[in-house]
Amino acid sequence: MTYGRSIKLFFDGGCRPNPGAIECAVVRKGIAHYLHDLGTGTNSDAEWLAAIHALEVAAQNGDRDITLLGDSTLVVTQANGSARCRSEPLEAHRARFAEIAVGFDRVRIRYIGRTQNLAGIALAKLHAR
């Protein structure tokens, strides 16, 4: 199988306070896709829901070869299988992520710093400090 150019999707999730109300953002080709009011949970839940939303955005756009970029070491290592999920809720998120990822030709997930995460920047703009 030959691969085309991988589409980059930035993802970030947050909650206010922690635990608290969850929201997330995905940036694909410069366009931010937000989800608000995702219930109550921790920052780890929010990050996982953002990674899952990134897969959904990619699928909606017909992407087949994707690279997900996020600033959650926990989610990146658990999604890559180099760390195990230490709670049932996180394992449920990982399983949902894996279930959706099967529908793509190639999915890579990589860690990037907070200041490079376009989705995190988009979320921060929603909340003036």
Tab-separated table of N, CA and C in Angstrom:
chain	number	residue	atom	x	y	z
A	1	MET	N	0.845	-1.173	0.000
A	1	MET	CA	0.000	0.000	0.000
A	1	MET	C	0.892	1.238	0.000
A	2	THR	N	0.590	2.174	-0.867
A	2	THR	CA	1.319	3.432	-0.863
A	2	THR	C	0.516	4.461	-0.090
A	3	TYR	N	1.227	5.271	0.637
A	3	TYR	CA	0.573	6.279	1.454
A	3	TYR	C	0.694	7.640	0.794
A	4	GLY	N	-0.376	8.384	0.876
A	4	GLY	CA	-0.345	9.762	0.423
A	4	GLY	C	0.222	10.630	1.529
A	5	ARG	N	0.033	11.878	1.370
A	5	ARG	CA	0.504	12.817	2.385
A	5	ARG	C	-0.401	12.745	3.608
A	6	SER	N	0.192	12.597	4.766
A	6	SER	CA	-0.567	12.502	6.000
A	6	SER	C	-1.195	13.849	6.341
A	7	ILE	N	-2.452	13.826	6.743
A	7	ILE	CA	-3.158	15.025	7.189
A	7	ILE	C	-2.901	15.202	8.682
A	8	LYS	N	-2.492	16.406	9.082
A	8	LYS	CA	-2.234	16.698	10.493
A	8	LYS	C	-3.491	17.257	11.142
A	9	LEU	N	-3.811	16.700	12.298
A	9	LEU	CA	-4.913	17.207	13.110
A	9	LEU	C	-4.385	17.439	14.518
A	10	PHE	N	-4.535	18.662	14.999
A	10	PHE	CA	-4.149	19.018	16.355
A	10	PHE	C	-5.358	18.807	17.254
A	11	PHE	N	-5.138	18.274	18.455
A	11	PHE	CA	-6.256	18.046	19.375
A	11	PHE	C	-5.902	18.514	20.774
A	12	ASP	N	-6.912	18.985	21.494
A	12	ASP	CA	-6.719	19.373	22.884
A	12	ASP	C	-8.064	19.363	23.582
A	13	GLY	N	-8.044	18.950	24.825
A	13	GLY	CA	-9.244	18.952	25.642
A	13	GLY	C	-8.971	19.629	26.962
A	14	GLY	N	-10.028	20.114	27.570
A	14	GLY	CA	-9.868	20.766	28.862
A	14	GLY	C	-11.143	20.680	29.667
A	15	CYS	N	-10.997	20.963	30.937
A	15	CYS	CA	-12.166	21.030	31.811
A	15	CYS	C	-11.929	22.117	32.835
A	16	ARG	N	-13.012	22.729	33.241
A	16	ARG	CA	-12.964	23.838	34.208
A	16	ARG	C	-14.009	23.612	35.254
A	17	PRO	N	-13.648	23.454	36.521
A	17	PRO	CA	-12.318	23.142	37.064
A	17	PRO	C	-11.963	21.694	36.730
A	18	ASN	N	-10.945	21.146	37.360
A	18	ASN	CA	-10.554	19.762	37.121
A	18	ASN	C	-10.794	18.958	38.399
A	19	PRO	N	-11.737	18.039	38.434
A	19	PRO	CA	-12.689	17.708	37.368
A	19	PRO	C	-13.752	18.801	37.210
A	20	GLY	N	-14.338	18.804	36.019
A	20	GLY	CA	-15.345	19.806	35.714
A	20	GLY	C	-15.928	19.603	34.336
A	21	ALA	N	-16.541	20.650	33.806
A	21	ALA	CA	-17.187	20.599	32.490
A	21	ALA	C	-16.121	20.442	31.400
A	22	ILE	N	-16.345	19.474	30.512
A	22	ILE	CA	-15.372	19.128	29.472
A	22	ILE	C	-15.724	19.806	28.151
A	23	GLU	N	-14.652	20.261	27.463
A	23	GLU	CA	-14.762	20.754	26.098
A	23	GLU	C	-13.507	20.329	25.354
A	24	CYS	N	-13.563	20.350	24.034
A	24	CYS	CA	-12.376	19.999	23.273
A	24	CYS	C	-12.362	20.725	21.939
A	25	ALA	N	-11.186	20.728	21.333
A	25	ALA	CA	-11.009	21.345	20.022
A	25	ALA	C	-10.093	20.471	19.177
A	26	VAL	N	-10.340	20.515	17.875
A	26	VAL	CA	-9.493	19.868	16.883
A	26	VAL	C	-9.260	20.909	15.794
A	27	VAL	N	-8.022	21.037	15.357
A	27	VAL	CA	-7.716	21.942	14.247
A	27	VAL	C	-7.202	21.094	13.092
A	28	ARG	N	-7.895	21.225	11.956
A	28	ARG	CA	-7.550	20.522	10.725
A	28	ARG	C	-7.466	21.547	9.611
A	29	LYS	N	-6.317	21.628	8.980
A	29	LYS	CA	-6.102	22.578	7.883
A	29	LYS	C	-6.525	23.992	8.264
A	30	GLY	N	-6.181	24.406	9.483
A	30	GLY	CA	-6.435	25.763	9.938
A	30	GLY	C	-7.842	26.050	10.414
A	31	ILE	N	-8.716	25.067	10.387
A	31	ILE	CA	-10.103	25.255	10.824
A	31	ILE	C	-10.316	24.532	12.144
A	32	ALA	N	-10.840	25.286	13.122
A	32	ALA	CA	-11.091	24.721	14.452
A	32	ALA	C	-12.475	24.096	14.514
A	33	HIS	N	-12.528	22.907	15.079
A	33	HIS	CA	-13.775	22.166	15.297
A	33	HIS	C	-13.905	21.983	16.812
A	34	TYR	N	-14.949	22.571	17.388
A	34	TYR	CA	-15.135	22.541	18.833
A	34	TYR	C	-16.268	21.600	19.228
A	35	LEU	N	-16.129	21.029	20.404
A	35	LEU	CA	-17.225	20.328	21.076
A	35	LEU	C	-17.291	20.885	22.493
A	36	HIS	N	-18.478	21.323	22.889
A	36	HIS	CA	-18.681	21.869	24.230
A	36	HIS	C	-19.665	20.978	24.975
A	37	ASP	N	-19.752	21.167	26.266
A	37	ASP	CA	-20.738	20.463	27.090
A	37	ASP	C	-20.660	18.950	26.926
A	38	LEU	N	-19.469	18.411	27.075
A	38	LEU	CA	-19.260	16.963	26.951
A	38	LEU	C	-19.414	16.234	28.279
A	39	GLY	N	-20.090	16.866	29.207
A	39	GLY	CA	-20.288	16.262	30.514
A	39	GLY	C	-19.197	16.699	31.468
A	40	THR	N	-19.115	15.979	32.574
A	40	THR	CA	-18.139	16.292	33.606
A	40	THR	C	-17.082	15.197	33.650
A	41	GLY	N	-15.846	15.589	33.833
A	41	GLY	CA	-14.763	14.612	33.926
A	41	GLY	C	-13.462	15.297	34.255
A	42	THR	N	-12.383	14.556	34.097
A	42	THR	CA	-11.051	15.054	34.406
A	42	THR	C	-10.371	15.581	33.141
A	43	ASN	N	-9.195	16.190	33.335
A	43	ASN	CA	-8.443	16.635	32.171
A	43	ASN	C	-8.048	15.455	31.283
A	44	SER	N	-7.817	14.289	31.862
A	44	SER	CA	-7.483	13.101	31.064
A	44	SER	C	-8.668	12.667	30.210
A	45	ASP	N	-9.875	12.700	30.775
A	45	ASP	CA	-11.077	12.409	29.984
A	45	ASP	C	-11.183	13.392	28.824
A	46	ALA	N	-10.963	14.670	29.116
A	46	ALA	CA	-11.075	15.712	28.091
A	46	ALA	C	-10.077	15.492	26.962
A	47	GLU	N	-8.845	15.134	27.307
A	47	GLU	CA	-7.824	14.899	26.280
A	47	GLU	C	-8.179	13.687	25.416
A	48	TRP	N	-8.679	12.616	26.046
A	48	TRP	CA	-9.084	11.442	25.278
A	48	TRP	C	-10.259	11.775	24.353
A	49	LEU	N	-11.232	12.524	24.861
A	49	LEU	CA	-12.377	12.891	24.021
A	49	LEU	C	-11.938	13.770	22.857
A	50	ALA	N	-10.925	14.586	23.061
A	50	ALA	CA	-10.391	15.402	21.972
A	50	ALA	C	-9.713	14.528	20.911
A	51	ALA	N	-8.950	13.527	21.339
A	51	ALA	CA	-8.301	12.620	20.384
A	51	ALA	C	-9.348	11.843	19.587
A	52	ILE	N	-10.394	11.410	20.252
A	52	ILE	CA	-11.484	10.701	19.577
A	52	ILE	C	-12.181	11.642	18.592
A	53	HIS	N	-12.408	12.883	19.007
A	53	HIS	CA	-13.030	13.872	18.116
A	53	HIS	C	-12.147	14.119	16.890
A	54	ALA	N	-10.823	14.101	17.069
A	54	ALA	CA	-9.918	14.265	15.927
A	54	ALA	C	-10.124	13.151	14.904
A	55	LEU	N	-10.279	11.924	15.375
A	55	LEU	CA	-10.572	10.815	14.458
A	55	LEU	C	-11.896	11.033	13.733
A	56	GLU	N	-12.893	11.512	14.456
A	56	GLU	CA	-14.210	11.755	13.859
A	56	GLU	C	-14.144	12.850	12.802
A	57	VAL	N	-13.410	13.927	13.090
A	57	VAL	CA	-13.252	15.012	12.118
A	57	VAL	C	-12.539	14.493	10.871
A	58	ALA	N	-11.495	13.704	11.061
A	58	ALA	CA	-10.763	13.128	9.929
A	58	ALA	C	-11.678	12.238	9.093
A	59	ALA	N	-12.466	11.410	9.738
A	59	ALA	CA	-13.378	10.517	9.017
A	59	ALA	C	-14.419	11.316	8.232
A	60	GLN	N	-14.951	12.366	8.830
A	60	GLN	CA	-15.949	13.207	8.161
A	60	GLN	C	-15.380	13.871	6.913
A	61	ASN	N	-14.067	14.092	6.906
A	61	ASN	CA	-13.420	14.743	5.765
A	61	ASN	C	-12.809	13.753	4.781
A	62	GLY	N	-12.997	12.473	5.026
A	62	GLY	CA	-12.498	11.453	4.110
A	62	GLY	C	-11.005	11.228	4.172
A	63	ASP	N	-10.367	11.665	5.244
A	63	ASP	CA	-8.925	11.457	5.389
A	63	ASP	C	-8.646	9.978	5.627
A	64	ARG	N	-7.549	9.485	5.073
A	64	ARG	CA	-7.205	8.065	5.232
A	64	ARG	C	-5.887	7.869	5.969
A	65	ASP	N	-4.973	8.827	5.828
A	65	ASP	CA	-3.642	8.765	6.437
A	65	ASP	C	-3.520	10.008	7.299
A	66	ILE	N	-3.533	9.824	8.623
A	66	ILE	CA	-3.585	10.978	9.521
A	66	ILE	C	-2.502	10.922	10.591
A	67	THR	N	-2.108	12.113	11.022
A	67	THR	CA	-1.204	12.268	12.155
A	67	THR	C	-1.896	13.173	13.158
A	68	LEU	N	-2.137	12.647	14.346
A	68	LEU	CA	-2.764	13.416	15.412
A	68	LEU	C	-1.660	13.991	16.287
A	69	LEU	N	-1.770	15.279	16.598
A	69	LEU	CA	-0.757	15.978	17.382
A	69	LEU	C	-1.407	16.568	18.618
A	70	GLY	N	-0.925	16.154	19.794
A	70	GLY	CA	-1.510	16.632	21.038
A	70	GLY	C	-0.461	16.816	22.121
A	71	ASP	N	-0.844	17.568	23.155
A	71	ASP	CA	0.100	17.868	24.230
A	71	ASP	C	-0.145	17.045	25.495
A	72	SER	N	-0.867	15.950	25.362
A	72	SER	CA	-1.095	15.057	26.497
A	72	SER	C	-0.198	13.825	26.369
A	73	THR	N	0.850	13.798	27.172
A	73	THR	CA	1.736	12.631	27.172
A	73	THR	C	0.949	11.376	27.509
A	74	LEU	N	0.025	11.481	28.447
A	74	LEU	CA	-0.782	10.335	28.862
A	74	LEU	C	-1.534	9.733	27.676
A	75	VAL	N	-2.266	10.549	26.948
A	75	VAL	CA	-3.066	10.048	25.829
A	75	VAL	C	-2.174	9.502	24.715
A	76	VAL	N	-1.116	10.227	24.385
A	76	VAL	CA	-0.225	9.778	23.312
A	76	VAL	C	0.396	8.429	23.654
A	77	THR	N	0.896	8.270	24.869
A	77	THR	CA	1.544	6.995	25.223
A	77	THR	C	0.531	5.864	25.352
A	78	GLN	N	-0.652	6.148	25.872
A	78	GLN	CA	-1.669	5.098	25.969
A	78	GLN	C	-2.193	4.709	24.587
A	79	ALA	N	-2.404	5.673	23.726
A	79	ALA	CA	-2.887	5.371	22.373
A	79	ALA	C	-1.849	4.592	21.576
A	80	ASN	N	-0.563	4.885	21.799
A	80	ASN	CA	0.510	4.170	21.100
A	80	ASN	C	0.801	2.807	21.717
A	81	GLY	N	0.220	2.528	22.874
A	81	GLY	CA	0.431	1.237	23.526
A	81	GLY	C	1.693	1.158	24.362
A	82	SER	N	2.379	2.281	24.561
A	82	SER	CA	3.600	2.248	25.370
A	82	SER	C	3.329	2.490	26.860
A	83	ALA	N	2.088	2.824	27.185
A	83	ALA	CA	1.670	2.946	28.595
A	83	ALA	C	0.280	2.328	28.710
A	84	ARG	N	0.012	1.752	29.853
A	84	ARG	CA	-1.309	1.140	30.018
A	84	ARG	C	-2.257	2.104	30.712
A	85	CYS	N	-3.525	1.908	30.453
A	85	CYS	CA	-4.559	2.718	31.105
A	85	CYS	C	-4.745	2.183	32.518
A	86	ARG	N	-4.747	3.072	33.492
A	86	ARG	CA	-4.810	2.657	34.889
A	86	ARG	C	-6.184	2.831	35.508
A	87	SER	N	-7.191	3.070	34.677
A	87	SER	CA	-8.555	3.166	35.195
A	87	SER	C	-9.527	2.697	34.111
A	88	GLU	N	-10.690	2.255	34.546
A	88	GLU	CA	-11.701	1.795	33.592
A	88	GLU	C	-12.148	2.893	32.635
A	89	PRO	N	-12.389	4.127	33.124
A	89	PRO	CA	-12.790	5.181	32.178
A	89	PRO	C	-11.737	5.447	31.103
A	90	LEU	N	-10.464	5.478	31.474
A	90	LEU	CA	-9.421	5.715	30.475
A	90	LEU	C	-9.314	4.545	29.513
A	91	GLU	N	-9.474	3.335	30.005
A	91	GLU	CA	-9.460	2.160	29.129
A	91	GLU	C	-10.639	2.208	28.158
A	92	ALA	N	-11.784	2.670	28.608
A	92	ALA	CA	-12.947	2.801	27.720
A	92	ALA	C	-12.674	3.818	26.614
A	93	HIS	N	-12.043	4.929	26.957
A	93	HIS	CA	-11.677	5.927	25.938
A	93	HIS	C	-10.686	5.328	24.939
A	94	ARG	N	-9.660	4.615	25.453
A	94	ARG	CA	-8.656	4.007	24.576
A	94	ARG	C	-9.282	2.994	23.632
A	95	ALA	N	-10.220	2.206	24.151
A	95	ALA	CA	-10.895	1.208	23.324
A	95	ALA	C	-11.735	1.876	22.230
A	96	ARG	N	-12.416	2.956	22.572
A	96	ARG	CA	-13.211	3.698	21.579
A	96	ARG	C	-12.300	4.290	20.508
A	97	PHE	N	-11.169	4.846	20.932
A	97	PHE	CA	-10.186	5.402	20.003
A	97	PHE	C	-9.706	4.306	19.039
A	98	ALA	N	-9.331	3.159	19.569
A	98	ALA	CA	-8.834	2.045	18.746
A	98	ALA	C	-9.900	1.555	17.781
A	99	GLU	N	-11.141	1.510	18.232
A	99	GLU	CA	-12.255	1.065	17.385
A	99	GLU	C	-12.420	1.976	16.168
A	100	ILE	N	-12.346	3.277	16.382
A	100	ILE	CA	-12.490	4.229	15.270
A	100	ILE	C	-11.250	4.216	14.383
A	101	ALA	N	-10.065	4.098	14.976
A	101	ALA	CA	-8.805	4.149	14.232
A	101	ALA	C	-8.690	3.033	13.204
A	102	VAL	N	-9.356	1.919	13.427
A	102	VAL	CA	-9.307	0.790	12.501
A	102	VAL	C	-9.809	1.192	11.109
A	103	GLY	N	-10.666	2.196	11.042
A	103	GLY	CA	-11.237	2.620	9.766
A	103	GLY	C	-10.313	3.434	8.877
A	104	PHE	N	-9.092	3.699	9.330
A	104	PHE	CA	-8.137	4.487	8.553
A	104	PHE	C	-7.044	3.599	7.992
A	105	ASP	N	-6.386	4.075	6.938
A	105	ASP	CA	-5.241	3.347	6.401
A	105	ASP	C	-4.057	3.439	7.357
A	106	ARG	N	-3.850	4.640	7.926
A	106	ARG	CA	-2.741	4.819	8.866
A	106	ARG	C	-3.082	5.951	9.829
A	107	VAL	N	-2.871	5.674	11.112
A	107	VAL	CA	-3.064	6.678	12.161
A	107	VAL	C	-1.793	6.724	12.990
A	108	ARG	N	-1.227	7.921	13.098
A	108	ARG	CA	-0.096	8.141	13.990
A	108	ARG	C	-0.542	9.182	15.007
A	109	ILE	N	-0.056	9.059	16.215
A	109	ILE	CA	-0.363	10.045	17.252
A	109	ILE	C	0.948	10.431	17.904
A	110	ARG	N	1.182	11.739	17.957
A	110	ARG	CA	2.472	12.234	18.424
A	110	ARG	C	2.293	13.343	19.442
A	111	TYR	N	3.267	13.440	20.333
A	111	TYR	CA	3.283	14.498	21.336
A	111	TYR	C	3.911	15.760	20.739
A	112	ILE	N	3.300	16.916	21.035
A	112	ILE	CA	3.892	18.207	20.726
A	112	ILE	C	3.753	19.083	21.969
A	113	GLY	N	4.565	20.084	22.079
A	113	GLY	CA	4.495	20.989	23.221
A	113	GLY	C	3.235	21.839	23.195
A	114	ARG	N	2.854	22.284	24.351
A	114	ARG	CA	1.630	23.083	24.509
A	114	ARG	C	1.632	24.313	23.605
A	115	THR	N	2.761	24.983	23.502
A	115	THR	CA	2.816	26.216	22.706
A	115	THR	C	2.709	25.957	21.208
A	116	GLN	N	2.893	24.721	20.769
A	116	GLN	CA	2.774	24.354	19.359
A	116	GLN	C	1.399	23.804	19.019
A	117	ASN	N	0.580	23.551	20.026
A	117	ASN	CA	-0.698	22.877	19.808
A	117	ASN	C	-1.765	23.889	19.373
A	118	LEU	N	-2.070	23.892	18.087
A	118	LEU	CA	-3.047	24.836	17.549
A	118	LEU	C	-4.432	24.651	18.164
A	119	ALA	N	-4.781	23.429	18.541
A	119	ALA	CA	-6.085	23.188	19.176
A	119	ALA	C	-6.106	23.788	20.585
A	120	GLY	N	-5.022	23.675	21.303
A	120	GLY	CA	-4.935	24.277	22.631
A	120	GLY	C	-5.007	25.789	22.546
A	121	ILE	N	-4.367	26.362	21.552
A	121	ILE	CA	-4.412	27.807	21.335
A	121	ILE	C	-5.839	28.233	21.010
A	122	ALA	N	-6.525	27.450	20.178
A	122	ALA	CA	-7.922	27.758	19.833
A	122	ALA	C	-8.819	27.704	21.065
A	123	LEU	N	-8.631	26.692	21.918
A	123	LEU	CA	-9.424	26.602	23.151
A	123	LEU	C	-9.139	27.776	24.083
A	124	ALA	N	-7.885	28.145	24.205
A	124	ALA	CA	-7.514	29.245	25.094
A	124	ALA	C	-8.163	30.561	24.662
A	125	LYS	N	-8.315	30.754	23.363
A	125	LYS	CA	-8.939	31.979	22.858
A	125	LYS	C	-10.401	32.096	23.266
A	126	LEU	N	-11.032	30.977	23.583
A	126	LEU	CA	-12.433	31.000	24.013
A	126	LEU	C	-12.588	31.519	25.430
A	127	HIS	N	-11.513	31.512	26.191
A	127	HIS	CA	-11.569	31.858	27.613
A	127	HIS	C	-10.586	32.982	27.920
A	128	ALA	N	-11.078	34.205	27.873
A	128	ALA	CA	-10.228	35.350	28.192
A	128	ALA	C	-9.783	35.277	29.647
A	129	ARG	N	-8.547	35.625	29.895
A	129	ARG	CA	-8.017	35.585	31.264
A	129	ARG	C	-7.897	36.956	31.821
